[in-house]
Amino acid sequence: MSSSLLVANALAPWIAASVLGAVAVGLVVAVLSRRASTMRAELEAEYRDYSGALSRERETLSTVIETMAEGVVVAEPDGRFVIFNSAARRIVDRDPVDVPPEEWPETYRAFHSDMTTLLDADELILRQAIRGVEPEPLDAYFRHDDGGGVHVRGIAKPVRDEDGALLGGALVLHDRTERRRIEGERAALIEDLESRNRELGRFTYTVSHELRSPLVTIKGFLGLLAQDAEAGNAERLALDMERITEAVDTMGGLLEDLLELSRSGVVVDAAGTVDLGGLIREVVRVLDGPIEGAGAEVRIADNLPTLHGDRTRLFEVFQNLIENALKFMGDQPSPKIALRVREEDEYTICCVSDNGIGIAEKDRERVFRVFERVETSVEGSGVGLALVKGIVEAHGGSVWVESGEAGVGSTFCFSLPRRAPNG
Ligand code: ADP
């Protein structure tokens, strides 16, 4: 056997083992690489699913934020905005502007709730939040270009990642304008109710006071009547009875006035159409006697409008005001009364002016209260102007004395809404 054959024989098992090993390694590598590519494909598919879900989530979230009624603003620690939804743009009345946080109050015209004091940069809760501070909620007002604005309650919080590192701050703005309007209306209503209550208290006091004095008179004269009857003094008896009758008449008159006053709020047809010119001329015709008696000149403006109201009740208003103008002329040698009408906003304003004794500033409010009289030398009950007030207010208007210093005369005006009720 040759030596080379010997070597070959000796190496044969080793070579066989090596070849087998190589084949086995090749197989393992192939299997492993196939598995690796399967894993890679699986991982890629998983990643695609994950990023798809993530982007769907992001889309949903941004749609929700964009359609929210609340303003949402998210900023990075340096003040750059990441989110500024459309409600926030509507609230601040502008698009976000890239300015440093110190300039936010002026840029977005952010005021305190008093609507006049500009917020200090340090007071901005979003600015505090992007610095990692957790601020208290803040009530503020954003002024708009058109002169209006929005009242808000703002809540801000710092935004952090799971390790607590600061990512920025988020601000939610809740529009409270409507709520404030309702609160304001409620406060005005309560104030109105309280003032009516006070007026009612005053009214009850005055009425009982006025009714008491004829009662006291009656009681006094009834005592005298008994004495005079006992003494058989027929002359004094007649006088006593006359006084009692007078007091009873006074009381009857007061009750009559009160009854009429109680009816002043009853407006039968506030939506009726009234030709003001025709109405005033008719009142003047009815008062022809007293006007001539006073030697007064009555001027009625031309082109008077047609308005809405209860003709019968408005007739009483003009009659009362013209009668008063005649009654309180004092010693004016050439009495003049003028009737004018003007349109102001939603109202028609009617005024009756005279050149009589006038009313001092301090008395201009109280003359509209029942039984309140300033000039007592002239006959009257002090109910006329209270009646006028009641009728005008039942129409949705108001009444006032516009001018009138002593000696210069008075101008009584009242307003009536131009639009018919429910019209
Ligand atoms: P009366 O005329 O019965 O006194 P009113 O309620 O009509 O009651 O008026 C209340 C008071 O207002 C009057 O007593 C008078 O002092 C004052 N007053 C009313 N109208 C005029 C007027 N045109 N000029 C001056 N004072 C007036």
Short mmCIF file of C-alpha atoms and ligand atoms in Angstrom, two decimals:
data_model
loop_
_atom_site.label_atom_id
_atom_site.label_comp_id
_atom_site.label_asym_id
_atom_site.label_seq_id
_atom_site.Cartn_x
_atom_site.Cartn_y
_atom_site.Cartn_z
CA MET A 1 0.00 0.00 0.00
CA SER A 2 1.47 3.22 -0.99
CA SER A 3 2.07 5.82 1.64
CA SER A 4 -0.30 8.26 0.01
CA LEU A 5 -3.07 5.76 0.14
CA LEU A 6 -2.32 5.25 3.78
CA VAL A 7 -2.68 8.96 4.43
CA ALA A 8 -5.89 9.03 2.46
CA ASN A 9 -7.23 6.19 4.44
CA ALA A 10 -6.27 7.87 7.68
CA LEU A 11 -7.87 11.18 6.67
CA ALA A 12 -11.05 9.72 5.21
CA PRO A 13 -13.10 9.70 8.42
CA TRP A 14 -11.97 13.18 9.31
CA ILE A 15 -12.83 14.53 5.85
CA ALA A 16 -16.16 12.83 6.02
CA ALA A 17 -16.77 14.41 9.39
CA SER A 18 -15.71 17.83 8.08
CA VAL A 19 -17.96 17.60 5.05
CA LEU A 20 -20.83 16.54 7.24
CA GLY A 21 -20.04 19.42 9.62
CA ALA A 22 -19.99 21.91 6.78
CA VAL A 23 -23.28 20.64 5.48
CA ALA A 24 -24.76 20.86 8.98
CA VAL A 25 -23.48 24.43 9.50
CA GLY A 26 -24.86 25.39 6.12
CA LEU A 27 -28.21 23.98 7.08
CA VAL A 28 -28.23 25.81 10.42
CA VAL A 29 -27.28 29.07 8.76
CA ALA A 30 -30.03 28.64 6.19
CA VAL A 31 -32.59 27.86 8.86
CA LEU A 32 -31.46 30.74 11.02
CA SER A 33 -31.44 33.23 8.17
CA ARG A 34 -34.91 32.12 7.10
CA ARG A 35 -36.10 32.55 10.67
CA ALA A 36 -34.43 35.95 10.85
CA SER A 37 -36.18 37.14 7.73
CA THR A 38 -39.51 35.80 9.01
CA MET A 39 -38.96 37.64 12.29
CA ARG A 40 -38.00 40.77 10.44
CA ALA A 41 -41.18 40.57 8.32
CA GLU A 42 -43.20 39.97 11.48
CA LEU A 43 -41.55 42.90 13.22
CA GLU A 44 -42.15 45.13 10.22
CA ALA A 45 -45.82 44.12 10.11
CA GLU A 46 -46.11 44.74 13.83
CA TYR A 47 -44.45 48.14 13.43
CA ARG A 48 -46.83 49.02 10.56
CA ASP A 49 -49.83 48.05 12.71
CA TYR A 50 -48.48 50.00 15.63
CA SER A 51 -47.68 53.17 13.69
CA GLY A 52 -51.05 52.91 11.89
CA ALA A 53 -52.85 52.71 15.21
CA LEU A 54 -50.74 55.55 16.51
CA SER A 55 -51.56 57.83 13.58
CA ARG A 56 -55.28 56.90 13.79
CA GLU A 57 -55.18 57.76 17.48
CA ARG A 58 -53.41 61.03 16.72
CA GLU A 59 -56.00 61.88 14.03
CA THR A 60 -58.91 61.10 16.37
CA LEU A 61 -57.35 63.14 19.13
CA SER A 62 -56.69 66.16 16.91
CA THR A 63 -60.26 65.98 15.49
CA VAL A 64 -61.65 65.89 19.04
CA ILE A 65 -59.47 68.80 20.13
CA GLU A 66 -60.31 70.81 17.02
CA THR A 67 -64.07 70.36 17.44
CA MET A 68 -64.13 71.01 21.20
CA ALA A 69 -66.14 73.96 22.47
CA GLU A 70 -63.36 74.64 24.95
CA GLY A 71 -60.27 76.47 23.77
CA VAL A 72 -57.21 74.23 23.99
CA VAL A 73 -53.65 75.55 23.80
CA VAL A 74 -50.52 73.48 24.32
CA ALA A 75 -47.09 75.10 24.35
CA GLU A 76 -43.51 73.91 24.67
CA PRO A 77 -41.33 75.20 27.53
CA ASP A 78 -40.00 78.00 25.29
CA GLY A 79 -43.56 79.16 24.52
CA ARG A 80 -43.90 77.72 21.03
CA PHE A 81 -47.44 76.49 20.40
CA VAL A 82 -47.98 72.83 19.59
CA ILE A 83 -51.79 72.99 19.69
CA PHE A 84 -54.03 76.05 19.29
CA ASN A 85 -57.52 74.74 18.44
CA SER A 86 -60.22 76.71 16.61
CA ALA A 87 -62.19 77.43 19.82
CA ALA A 88 -59.05 79.07 21.25
CA ARG A 89 -58.67 81.11 18.05
CA ARG A 90 -62.30 82.21 18.33
CA ILE A 91 -61.87 83.11 22.03
CA VAL A 92 -58.77 85.25 21.46
CA ASP A 93 -60.12 86.47 18.09
CA ARG A 94 -56.88 85.75 16.23
CA ASP A 95 -54.48 83.10 14.99
CA PRO A 96 -51.52 82.15 17.18
CA VAL A 97 -48.58 84.51 16.81
CA ASP A 98 -44.99 83.52 17.42
CA VAL A 99 -44.05 85.91 20.24
CA PRO A 100 -42.30 85.30 23.55
CA PRO A 101 -44.68 84.49 26.46
CA GLU A 102 -44.01 87.90 28.08
CA GLU A 103 -45.81 89.48 25.14
CA TRP A 104 -48.88 87.20 25.28
CA PRO A 105 -51.08 89.63 27.30
CA GLU A 106 -50.75 92.47 24.75
CA THR A 107 -50.77 90.18 21.71
CA TYR A 108 -53.94 88.36 22.75
CA ARG A 109 -55.42 91.35 24.67
CA ALA A 110 -55.86 89.27 27.82
CA PHE A 111 -57.48 91.25 30.63
CA HIS A 112 -58.69 90.59 34.15
CA SER A 113 -62.44 89.96 34.50
CA ASP A 114 -62.89 93.71 35.12
CA MET A 115 -62.26 94.00 31.34
CA THR A 116 -59.91 96.95 31.79
CA THR A 117 -56.74 95.77 33.60
CA LEU A 118 -54.33 93.99 31.29
CA LEU A 119 -53.03 90.71 32.75
CA ASP A 120 -49.48 90.77 33.95
CA ALA A 121 -47.21 88.28 32.12
CA ASP A 122 -46.54 86.56 35.48
CA GLU A 123 -50.26 86.04 35.97
CA LEU A 124 -50.64 84.01 32.76
CA ILE A 125 -51.38 80.48 33.85
CA LEU A 126 -50.07 78.86 30.64
CA ARG A 127 -46.78 80.65 31.19
CA GLN A 128 -46.66 79.26 34.73
CA ALA A 129 -47.51 75.77 33.44
CA ILE A 130 -44.69 75.70 30.84
CA ARG A 131 -42.36 76.54 33.71
CA GLY A 132 -43.56 73.49 35.61
CA VAL A 133 -45.82 75.34 38.05
CA GLU A 134 -49.36 74.08 38.69
CA PRO A 135 -51.43 77.28 38.74
CA GLU A 136 -54.88 78.00 40.20
CA PRO A 137 -57.70 78.49 37.64
CA LEU A 138 -57.94 82.06 36.38
CA ASP A 139 -60.94 84.14 35.23
CA ALA A 140 -59.99 86.45 32.40
CA TYR A 141 -61.38 88.48 29.51
CA PHE A 142 -60.16 88.51 25.90
CA ARG A 143 -60.99 91.75 24.11
CA HIS A 144 -61.86 91.58 20.41
CA ASP A 145 -61.27 94.05 17.56
CA ASP A 146 -65.00 94.76 17.17
CA GLY A 147 -65.18 96.10 20.75
CA GLY A 148 -66.75 92.91 22.13
CA GLY A 149 -64.94 90.12 23.91
CA VAL A 150 -65.14 86.80 25.70
CA HIS A 151 -65.08 86.03 29.42
CA VAL A 152 -63.26 82.79 30.20
CA ARG A 153 -62.24 80.52 33.04
CA GLY A 154 -58.77 79.14 32.27
CA ILE A 155 -57.26 75.95 33.70
CA ALA A 156 -53.60 75.12 32.99
CA LYS A 157 -51.29 72.24 33.86
CA PRO A 158 -47.67 71.36 33.12
CA VAL A 159 -47.20 68.44 30.69
CA ARG A 160 -44.52 65.86 31.63
CA ASP A 161 -43.27 62.58 30.15
CA GLU A 162 -43.35 59.33 32.16
CA ASP A 163 -39.98 60.15 33.72
CA GLY A 164 -41.27 63.49 34.93
CA ALA A 165 -39.31 65.59 32.44
CA LEU A 166 -41.18 68.80 31.52
CA LEU A 167 -42.53 68.78 27.94
CA GLY A 168 -44.54 72.03 28.16
CA GLY A 169 -47.94 73.18 29.40
CA ALA A 170 -51.60 72.78 28.43
CA LEU A 171 -54.33 75.39 28.82
CA VAL A 172 -58.10 74.87 28.58
CA LEU A 173 -60.30 77.97 28.15
CA HIS A 174 -63.97 77.72 29.05
CA ASP A 175 -66.18 80.45 27.54
CA ARG A 176 -68.26 82.00 30.38
CA THR A 177 -69.68 85.01 28.49
CA GLU A 178 -73.23 83.65 28.34
CA ARG A 179 -73.11 82.58 31.95
CA ARG A 180 -71.92 86.05 33.00
CA ARG A 181 -74.72 87.64 30.94
CA ILE A 182 -77.31 85.44 32.68
CA GLU A 183 -75.75 86.22 36.07
CA GLY A 184 -75.86 89.94 35.25
CA GLU A 185 -79.50 89.70 34.20
CA ARG A 186 -80.34 87.83 37.38
CA ALA A 187 -78.60 90.46 39.51
CA ALA A 188 -80.50 93.24 37.69
CA LEU A 189 -83.76 91.35 38.19
CA ILE A 190 -83.08 90.93 41.91
CA GLU A 191 -82.18 94.62 42.18
CA ASP A 192 -85.39 95.53 40.34
CA LEU A 193 -87.42 93.29 42.63
CA GLU A 194 -85.79 94.75 45.73
CA SER A 195 -86.45 98.28 44.54
CA ARG A 196 -90.10 97.37 43.80
CA ASN A 197 -90.33 95.89 47.26
CA ARG A 198 -88.95 99.07 48.80
CA GLU A 199 -91.41 101.09 46.71
CA LEU A 200 -94.27 98.86 47.84
CA GLY A 201 -93.22 99.38 51.46
CA ARG A 202 -93.18 103.15 50.94
CA PHE A 203 -96.51 102.97 49.13
CA THR A 204 -98.20 101.00 51.92
CA TYR A 205 -96.85 103.41 54.51
CA THR A 206 -98.00 106.50 52.57
CA VAL A 207 -101.44 105.07 51.82
CA SER A 208 -102.11 104.08 55.43
CA HIS A 209 -100.80 107.47 56.58
CA GLU A 210 -103.06 109.35 54.13
CA LEU A 211 -106.13 107.28 55.01
CA ARG A 212 -105.50 107.64 58.71
CA SER A 213 -105.76 111.44 58.79
CA PRO A 214 -109.44 111.67 57.64
CA LEU A 215 -110.20 108.81 60.05
CA VAL A 216 -108.65 110.75 62.92
CA THR A 217 -110.73 113.77 61.85
CA ILE A 218 -113.92 111.67 61.78
CA LYS A 219 -113.21 110.17 65.18
CA GLY A 220 -112.48 113.62 66.67
CA PHE A 221 -115.65 115.19 65.30
CA LEU A 222 -117.75 112.20 66.35
CA GLY A 223 -116.67 112.94 69.92
CA LEU A 224 -117.56 116.61 69.49
CA LEU A 225 -120.85 115.56 67.85
CA ALA A 226 -121.81 113.58 70.95
CA GLN A 227 -120.91 116.50 73.22
CA ASP A 228 -122.78 119.04 71.07
CA ALA A 229 -125.84 116.75 70.84
CA GLU A 230 -125.85 116.43 74.63
CA ALA A 231 -125.54 120.19 75.00
CA GLY A 232 -128.29 120.64 72.37
CA ASN A 233 -126.07 122.95 70.32
CA ALA A 234 -127.69 122.52 66.90
CA GLU A 235 -125.41 125.02 65.15
CA ARG A 236 -122.21 123.22 66.25
CA LEU A 237 -123.86 119.90 65.49
CA ALA A 238 -124.33 120.89 61.85
CA LEU A 239 -120.71 122.08 61.68
CA ASP A 240 -119.48 118.78 63.16
CA MET A 241 -121.49 116.83 60.62
CA GLU A 242 -120.16 118.97 57.82
CA ARG A 243 -116.56 118.22 58.91
CA ILE A 244 -117.28 114.51 59.15
CA THR A 245 -118.84 114.52 55.67
CA GLU A 246 -115.79 116.35 54.31
CA ALA A 247 -113.43 113.77 55.86
CA VAL A 248 -115.53 110.90 54.51
CA ASP A 249 -115.43 112.50 51.04
CA THR A 250 -111.66 112.91 51.29
CA MET A 251 -111.35 109.25 52.19
CA GLY A 252 -113.70 108.26 49.38
CA GLY A 253 -111.60 110.33 46.94
CA LEU A 254 -108.40 108.71 48.15
CA LEU A 255 -109.85 105.24 47.75
CA GLU A 256 -111.11 106.17 44.29
CA ASP A 257 -107.62 107.35 43.32
CA LEU A 258 -106.06 104.20 44.70
CA LEU A 259 -108.48 102.08 42.74
CA GLU A 260 -107.58 103.94 39.59
CA LEU A 261 -103.89 103.56 40.38
CA SER A 262 -104.31 99.84 40.86
CA ARG A 263 -105.75 99.72 37.35
CA SER A 264 -102.82 101.64 35.82
CA GLY A 265 -100.92 98.41 35.19
CA VAL A 266 -103.87 96.96 33.33
CA VAL A 267 -103.19 97.75 29.71
CA VAL A 268 -105.89 96.23 27.58
CA ASP A 269 -104.32 96.64 24.17
CA ALA A 270 -100.62 97.53 24.31
CA ALA A 271 -100.23 96.48 20.68
CA GLY A 272 -103.00 98.79 19.41
CA THR A 273 -102.14 101.39 16.79
CA VAL A 274 -102.40 104.96 18.02
CA ASP A 275 -102.28 108.03 15.80
CA LEU A 276 -100.46 110.32 18.21
CA GLY A 277 -101.48 113.57 16.47
CA GLY A 278 -105.16 112.62 16.61
CA LEU A 279 -104.89 111.49 20.23
CA ILE A 280 -103.19 114.69 21.46
CA ARG A 281 -105.62 116.96 19.57
CA GLU A 282 -108.51 115.09 21.20
CA VAL A 283 -107.00 115.52 24.70
CA VAL A 284 -106.52 119.24 24.04
CA ARG A 285 -110.15 119.49 22.89
CA VAL A 286 -111.34 117.82 26.11
CA LEU A 287 -109.24 120.26 28.16
CA ASP A 288 -110.40 123.25 26.14
CA GLY A 289 -112.12 124.87 29.15
CA PRO A 290 -109.16 124.76 31.59
CA ILE A 291 -106.75 125.78 28.79
CA GLU A 292 -108.83 128.86 27.96
CA GLY A 293 -109.33 129.55 31.65
CA ALA A 294 -105.56 129.67 32.16
CA GLY A 295 -105.06 131.69 28.97
CA ALA A 296 -102.50 129.08 27.88
CA GLU A 297 -101.09 128.61 24.42
CA VAL A 298 -100.73 124.94 23.46
CA ARG A 299 -98.32 124.00 20.69
CA ILE A 300 -98.42 120.57 19.11
CA ALA A 301 -95.52 119.44 16.91
CA ASP A 302 -96.32 118.57 13.29
CA ASN A 303 -96.00 115.14 11.73
CA LEU A 304 -96.54 113.16 14.90
CA PRO A 305 -95.95 109.42 14.40
CA THR A 306 -98.22 106.47 14.86
CA LEU A 307 -97.21 104.28 17.75
CA HIS A 308 -98.21 101.09 19.56
CA GLY A 309 -100.16 101.28 22.79
CA ASP A 310 -103.48 101.28 24.57
CA ARG A 311 -105.20 104.44 23.30
CA THR A 312 -107.48 104.90 26.34
CA ARG A 313 -104.57 104.64 28.78
CA LEU A 314 -102.29 106.89 26.72
CA PHE A 315 -105.13 109.41 26.61
CA GLU A 316 -105.02 109.45 30.46
CA VAL A 317 -101.25 109.97 30.39
CA PHE A 318 -101.44 113.05 28.15
CA GLN A 319 -104.48 114.37 30.01
CA ASN A 320 -102.68 114.14 33.37
CA LEU A 321 -99.51 115.78 32.08
CA ILE A 322 -101.35 118.65 30.35
CA GLU A 323 -103.61 119.20 33.39
CA ASN A 324 -100.51 119.38 35.60
CA ALA A 325 -98.82 121.80 33.22
CA LEU A 326 -101.88 124.06 33.55
CA LYS A 327 -102.15 123.59 37.33
CA PHE A 328 -98.53 124.41 38.10
CA MET A 329 -98.14 127.57 35.99
CA GLY A 330 -97.72 129.77 39.07
CA ASP A 331 -98.07 133.44 38.19
CA GLN A 332 -96.70 133.02 34.66
CA PRO A 333 -98.27 135.88 32.60
CA SER A 334 -98.11 134.02 29.28
CA PRO A 335 -98.51 130.28 29.95
CA LYS A 336 -97.21 128.04 27.20
CA ILE A 337 -97.41 124.29 26.79
CA ALA A 338 -95.54 122.40 24.07
CA LEU A 339 -95.97 118.78 22.99
CA ARG A 340 -93.02 117.21 21.16
CA VAL A 341 -92.06 113.74 20.04
CA ARG A 342 -88.68 112.30 19.05
CA GLU A 343 -87.38 108.87 18.13
CA GLU A 344 -84.48 107.50 20.15
CA ASP A 345 -83.06 104.00 19.58
CA GLU A 346 -85.92 101.58 20.04
CA TYR A 347 -88.22 104.13 21.67
CA THR A 348 -90.58 106.97 20.82
CA ILE A 349 -90.14 109.75 23.37
CA CYS A 350 -93.09 112.06 24.07
CA CYS A 351 -92.55 115.27 26.05
CA VAL A 352 -94.91 117.81 27.57
CA SER A 353 -93.17 121.10 28.45
CA ASP A 354 -94.50 124.13 30.29
CA ASN A 355 -93.13 127.46 31.45
CA GLY A 356 -94.60 127.18 34.94
CA ILE A 357 -93.10 126.86 38.43
CA GLY A 358 -90.74 123.97 37.59
CA ILE A 359 -89.53 121.23 39.92
CA ALA A 360 -86.32 121.39 41.93
CA GLU A 361 -83.77 118.67 41.20
CA LYS A 362 -84.26 117.01 44.61
CA ASP A 363 -87.99 116.49 44.02
CA ARG A 364 -87.83 115.09 40.51
CA GLU A 365 -87.96 111.48 41.56
CA ARG A 366 -90.43 111.59 44.40
CA VAL A 367 -93.19 113.38 42.43
CA PHE A 368 -93.86 110.07 40.67
CA ARG A 369 -94.69 108.37 43.97
CA VAL A 370 -98.27 108.16 45.11
CA PHE A 371 -99.51 111.04 47.32
CA GLU A 372 -96.19 112.88 46.96
CA ARG A 373 -96.81 116.56 46.31
CA VAL A 374 -94.36 119.44 46.20
CA GLU A 375 -96.66 122.36 45.53
CA THR A 376 -99.57 121.97 47.95
CA SER A 377 -101.21 125.37 47.40
CA VAL A 378 -102.90 123.89 44.32
CA GLU A 379 -105.67 121.33 44.68
CA GLY A 380 -104.62 117.73 44.02
CA SER A 381 -104.21 114.27 45.47
CA GLY A 382 -100.67 113.37 44.38
CA VAL A 383 -101.82 110.37 42.40
CA GLY A 384 -101.70 111.72 38.82
CA LEU A 385 -97.99 111.19 38.14
CA ALA A 386 -98.00 107.78 39.87
CA LEU A 387 -100.78 106.83 37.48
CA VAL A 388 -98.79 108.13 34.50
CA LYS A 389 -95.78 106.09 35.66
CA GLY A 390 -97.87 102.95 36.08
CA ILE A 391 -99.41 103.20 32.60
CA VAL A 392 -96.12 103.98 30.86
CA GLU A 393 -94.28 101.15 32.63
CA ALA A 394 -97.08 98.72 31.75
CA HIS A 395 -96.30 99.64 28.12
CA GLY A 396 -92.62 98.79 28.67
CA GLY A 397 -91.49 102.43 28.83
CA SER A 398 -90.32 104.84 31.53
CA VAL A 399 -91.11 108.38 32.63
CA TRP A 400 -88.93 111.23 33.91
CA VAL A 401 -88.69 115.00 34.31
CA GLU A 402 -86.11 116.12 31.80
CA SER A 403 -85.59 119.69 32.90
CA GLY A 404 -87.22 122.33 34.97
CA GLU A 405 -85.55 124.62 37.46
CA ALA A 406 -87.78 126.86 39.57
CA GLY A 407 -89.28 129.47 37.28
CA VAL A 408 -88.02 127.89 34.07
CA GLY A 409 -90.79 125.35 33.73
CA SER A 410 -90.92 121.58 33.56
CA THR A 411 -90.58 119.00 30.80
CA PHE A 412 -92.15 115.64 31.54
CA CYS A 413 -91.10 112.91 29.12
CA PHE A 414 -92.01 109.28 28.71
CA SER A 415 -90.73 106.60 26.38
CA LEU A 416 -92.71 103.90 24.62
CA PRO A 417 -91.11 100.94 22.82
CA ARG A 418 -91.47 101.44 19.08
CA ARG A 419 -91.93 97.76 18.46
CA ALA A 420 -95.31 96.33 19.44
CA PRO A 421 -95.22 93.75 22.22
CA ASN A 422 -94.67 90.29 20.68
CA GLY A 423 -94.31 92.04 17.33
P1 ADP B 1 -101.23 116.33 41.98
O1 ADP B 1 -101.19 117.04 40.66
O2 ADP B 1 -102.55 115.79 42.30
O3 ADP B 1 -100.59 117.08 43.07
P2 ADP B 1 -99.37 114.59 40.68
O4 ADP B 1 -98.95 113.22 41.02
O5 ADP B 1 -99.97 114.82 39.35
O6 ADP B 1 -100.33 115.02 41.82
O7 ADP B 1 -98.12 115.53 40.87
C1 ADP B 1 -97.31 115.41 42.02
C2 ADP B 1 -96.58 116.70 42.28
O8 ADP B 1 -95.65 116.94 41.25
C3 ADP B 1 -97.48 117.90 42.28
O9 ADP B 1 -98.10 118.09 43.53
C4 ADP B 1 -96.50 119.01 41.94
O10 ADP B 1 -95.83 119.40 43.12
C5 ADP B 1 -95.51 118.32 41.03
N1 ADP B 1 -95.81 118.62 39.60
C6 ADP B 1 -96.47 117.83 38.74
N2 ADP B 1 -96.53 118.38 37.52
C7 ADP B 1 -95.87 119.55 37.58
C8 ADP B 1 -95.56 120.59 36.66
N3 ADP B 1 -95.93 120.53 35.37
N4 ADP B 1 -94.83 121.63 37.11
C9 ADP B 1 -94.43 121.70 38.39
N5 ADP B 1 -94.70 120.76 39.31
C10 ADP B 1 -95.40 119.70 38.93
#
